[in-house]
Structures are given as structure tokens and as C-alpha cells.
Coordinates of N, CA, C and O in Angstrom, one line a residue:
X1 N 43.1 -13.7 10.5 CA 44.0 -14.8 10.3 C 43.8 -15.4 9.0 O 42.7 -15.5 8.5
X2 N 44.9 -16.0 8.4 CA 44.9 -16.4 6.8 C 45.7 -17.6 6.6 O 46.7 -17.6 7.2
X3 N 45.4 -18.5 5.9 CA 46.9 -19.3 5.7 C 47.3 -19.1 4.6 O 46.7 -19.0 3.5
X4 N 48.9 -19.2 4.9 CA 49.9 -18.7 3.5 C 50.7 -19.8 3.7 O 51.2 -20.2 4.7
X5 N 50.7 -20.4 2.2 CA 51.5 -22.0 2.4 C 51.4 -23.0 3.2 O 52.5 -23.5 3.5
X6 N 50.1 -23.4 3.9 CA 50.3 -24.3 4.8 C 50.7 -23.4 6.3 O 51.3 -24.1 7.1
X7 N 50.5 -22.2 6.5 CA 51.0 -21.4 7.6 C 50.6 -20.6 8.0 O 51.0 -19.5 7.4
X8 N 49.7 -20.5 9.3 CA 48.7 -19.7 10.1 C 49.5 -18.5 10.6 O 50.4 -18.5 11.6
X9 N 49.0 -17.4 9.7 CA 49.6 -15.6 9.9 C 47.8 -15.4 11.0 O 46.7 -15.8 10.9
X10 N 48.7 -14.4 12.0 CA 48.0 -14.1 12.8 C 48.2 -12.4 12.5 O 49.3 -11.8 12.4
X11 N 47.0 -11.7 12.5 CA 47.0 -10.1 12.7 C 46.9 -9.6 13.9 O 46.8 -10.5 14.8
X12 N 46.9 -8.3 14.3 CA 47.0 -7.5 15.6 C 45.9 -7.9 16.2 O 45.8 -8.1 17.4
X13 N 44.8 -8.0 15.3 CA 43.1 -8.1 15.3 C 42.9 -9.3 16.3 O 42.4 -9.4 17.5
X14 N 43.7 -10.5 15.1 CA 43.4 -11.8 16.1 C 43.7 -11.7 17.7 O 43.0 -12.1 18.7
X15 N 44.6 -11.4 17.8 CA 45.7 -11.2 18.9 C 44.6 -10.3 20.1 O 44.3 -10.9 21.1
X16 N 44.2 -8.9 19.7 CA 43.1 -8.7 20.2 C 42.4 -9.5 20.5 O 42.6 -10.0 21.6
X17 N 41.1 -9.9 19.7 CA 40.2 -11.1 20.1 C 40.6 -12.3 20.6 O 39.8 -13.1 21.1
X18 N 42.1 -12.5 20.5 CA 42.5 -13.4 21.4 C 42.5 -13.3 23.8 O 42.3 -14.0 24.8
X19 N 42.8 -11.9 23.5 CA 42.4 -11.1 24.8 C 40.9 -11.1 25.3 O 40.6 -11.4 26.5
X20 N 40.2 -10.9 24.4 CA 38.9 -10.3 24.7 C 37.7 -11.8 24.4 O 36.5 -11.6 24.6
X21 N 38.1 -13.1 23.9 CA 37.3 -14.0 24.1 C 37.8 -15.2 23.1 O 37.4 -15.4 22.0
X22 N 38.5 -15.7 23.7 CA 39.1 -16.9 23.4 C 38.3 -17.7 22.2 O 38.7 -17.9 21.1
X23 N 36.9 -18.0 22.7 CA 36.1 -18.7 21.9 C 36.1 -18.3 20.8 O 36.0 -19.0 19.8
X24 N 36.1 -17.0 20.8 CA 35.5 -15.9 19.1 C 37.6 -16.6 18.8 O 37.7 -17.7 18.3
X25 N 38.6 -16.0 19.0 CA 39.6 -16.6 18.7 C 39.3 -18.2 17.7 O 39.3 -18.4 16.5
X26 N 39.2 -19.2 18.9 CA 38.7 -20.4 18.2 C 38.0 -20.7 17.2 O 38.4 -21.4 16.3
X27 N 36.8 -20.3 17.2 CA 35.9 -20.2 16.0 C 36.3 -19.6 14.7 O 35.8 -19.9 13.6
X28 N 37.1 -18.7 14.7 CA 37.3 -17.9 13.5 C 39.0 -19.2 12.7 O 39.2 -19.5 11.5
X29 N 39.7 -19.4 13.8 CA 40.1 -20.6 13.9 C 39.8 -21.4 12.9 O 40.4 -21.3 11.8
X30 N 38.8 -22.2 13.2 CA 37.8 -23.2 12.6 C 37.8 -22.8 11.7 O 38.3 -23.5 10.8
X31 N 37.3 -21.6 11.2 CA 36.8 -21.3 9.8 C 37.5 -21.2 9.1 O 37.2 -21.6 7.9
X32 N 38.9 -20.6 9.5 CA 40.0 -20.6 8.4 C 40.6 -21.9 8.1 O 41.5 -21.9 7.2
X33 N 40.4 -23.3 8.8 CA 41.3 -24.3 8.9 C 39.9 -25.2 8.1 O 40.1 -26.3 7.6
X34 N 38.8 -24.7 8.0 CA 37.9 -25.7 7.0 C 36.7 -24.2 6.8 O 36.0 -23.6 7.6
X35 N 36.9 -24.0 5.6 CA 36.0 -22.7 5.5 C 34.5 -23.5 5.6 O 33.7 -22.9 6.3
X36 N 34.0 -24.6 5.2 CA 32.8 -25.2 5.4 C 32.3 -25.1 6.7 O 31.1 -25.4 6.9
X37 N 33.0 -24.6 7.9 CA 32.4 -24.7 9.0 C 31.9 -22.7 8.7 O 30.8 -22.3 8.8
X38 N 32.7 -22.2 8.5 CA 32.2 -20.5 8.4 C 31.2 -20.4 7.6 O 30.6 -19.3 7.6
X39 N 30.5 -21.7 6.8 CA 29.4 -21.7 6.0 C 28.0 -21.7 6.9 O 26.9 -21.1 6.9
X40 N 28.6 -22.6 7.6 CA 27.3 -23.4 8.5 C 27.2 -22.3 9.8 O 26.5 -22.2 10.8
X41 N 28.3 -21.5 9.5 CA 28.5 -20.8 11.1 C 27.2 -18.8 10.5 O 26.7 -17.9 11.2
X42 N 27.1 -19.0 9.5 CA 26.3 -18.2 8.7 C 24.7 -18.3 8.5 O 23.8 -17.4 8.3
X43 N 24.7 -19.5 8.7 CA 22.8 -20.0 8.6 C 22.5 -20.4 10.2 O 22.1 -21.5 10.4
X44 N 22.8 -19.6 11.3 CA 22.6 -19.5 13.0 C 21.5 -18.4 13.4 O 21.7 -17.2 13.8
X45 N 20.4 -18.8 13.2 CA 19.6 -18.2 13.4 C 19.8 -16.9 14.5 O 19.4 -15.7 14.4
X46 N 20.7 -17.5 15.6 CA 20.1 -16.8 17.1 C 21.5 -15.5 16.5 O 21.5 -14.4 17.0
X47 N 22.9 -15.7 15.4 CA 23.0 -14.9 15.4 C 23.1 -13.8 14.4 O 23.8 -12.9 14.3
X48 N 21.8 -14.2 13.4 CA 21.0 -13.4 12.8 C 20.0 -12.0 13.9 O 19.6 -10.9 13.7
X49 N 20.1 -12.6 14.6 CA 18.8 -12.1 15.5 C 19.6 -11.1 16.2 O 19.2 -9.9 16.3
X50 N 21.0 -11.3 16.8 CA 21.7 -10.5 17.4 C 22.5 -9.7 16.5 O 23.4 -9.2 17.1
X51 N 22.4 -9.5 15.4 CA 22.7 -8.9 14.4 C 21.9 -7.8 14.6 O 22.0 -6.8 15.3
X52 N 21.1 -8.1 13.9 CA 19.7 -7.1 14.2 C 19.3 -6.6 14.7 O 19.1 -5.4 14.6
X53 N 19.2 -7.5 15.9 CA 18.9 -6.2 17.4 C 20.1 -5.3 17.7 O 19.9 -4.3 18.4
X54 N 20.8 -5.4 17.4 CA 22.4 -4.7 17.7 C 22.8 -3.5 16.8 O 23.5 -2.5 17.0
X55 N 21.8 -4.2 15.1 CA 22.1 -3.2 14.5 C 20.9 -1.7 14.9 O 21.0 -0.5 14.7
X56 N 19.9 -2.4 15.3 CA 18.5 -1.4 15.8 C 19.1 -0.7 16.9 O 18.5 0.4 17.1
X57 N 20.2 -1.0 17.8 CA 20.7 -0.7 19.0 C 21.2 0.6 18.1 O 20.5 1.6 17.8
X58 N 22.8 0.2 18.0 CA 23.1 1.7 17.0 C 22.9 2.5 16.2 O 23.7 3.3 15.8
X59 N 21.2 2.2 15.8 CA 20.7 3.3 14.8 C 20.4 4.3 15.8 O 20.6 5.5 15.9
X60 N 19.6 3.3 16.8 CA 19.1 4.3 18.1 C 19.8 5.6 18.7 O 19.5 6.8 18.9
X61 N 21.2 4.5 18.9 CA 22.3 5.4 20.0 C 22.9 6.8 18.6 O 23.3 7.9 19.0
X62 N 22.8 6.5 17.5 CA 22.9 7.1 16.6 C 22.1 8.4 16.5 O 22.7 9.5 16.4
X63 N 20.4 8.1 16.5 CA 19.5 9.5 16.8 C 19.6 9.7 17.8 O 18.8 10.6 18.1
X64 N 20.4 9.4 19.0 CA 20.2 10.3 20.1 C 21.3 11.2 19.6 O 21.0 12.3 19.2
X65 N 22.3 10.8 19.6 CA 23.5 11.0 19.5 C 23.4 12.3 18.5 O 24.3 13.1 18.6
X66 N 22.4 12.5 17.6 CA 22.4 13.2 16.3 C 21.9 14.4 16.8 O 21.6 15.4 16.1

């Protein structure tokens, strides 16, 4: 989602994550309506951490997979 002229364009995407978890909808929300909060939403440790483990997840499922 983007604003153009003062006016919240919604993609297929959002619309999706609008299905699949409201909150992630909201949040992304937030960030486009004050980008300073997508700043603060970047230095969260816990989801540094699930980054990481998630990305170690699919290297995994990747050598099996290979």
C-alpha cells in the first residue's frame, strides 16, 4: 500500500494480508501513514531474531530438499 495524493492505494498483496492477519494489515498501515513508526518498527530485536531463525529454517529445508 502507497499514498498517492493524499490517497491510500491498496494492492492484491495488502488485500491478501488483510485475510491472513489483520494486525500485519494494521502495522504496515502505520508505516505508510507516518514512515517514522517503520523506523522504530526495524530496531525490534525479537524480530531480528525471527528473521534469523526462519532464515536458518529455509537453508535447512533447502539441503534437504537438494
Amino acid at each position: 500500500m502507497f499514498l498517492l495524493d493524499d490517497v491510500l492505494i491498496y494492492s492484491a498483496r495488502d488485500v491478501a494480508e488483510a485475510a491472513g492477519c489483520e494486525f500485519a494489515l494494521l502495522s504496515n498501515l502505520d508505516a505508510t501513514l507516518d514512515p517514522a513508526l517503520r523506523l522504530a518498527a526495524a530496531d525490534d530485536p525479537m524480530l531480528e531474531r525471527t528473521a534469523r531463525l526462519g532464515g536458518a529454517h529455509e537453508q535447512r529445508a533447502l539441503r534437504r530438499y537438494q
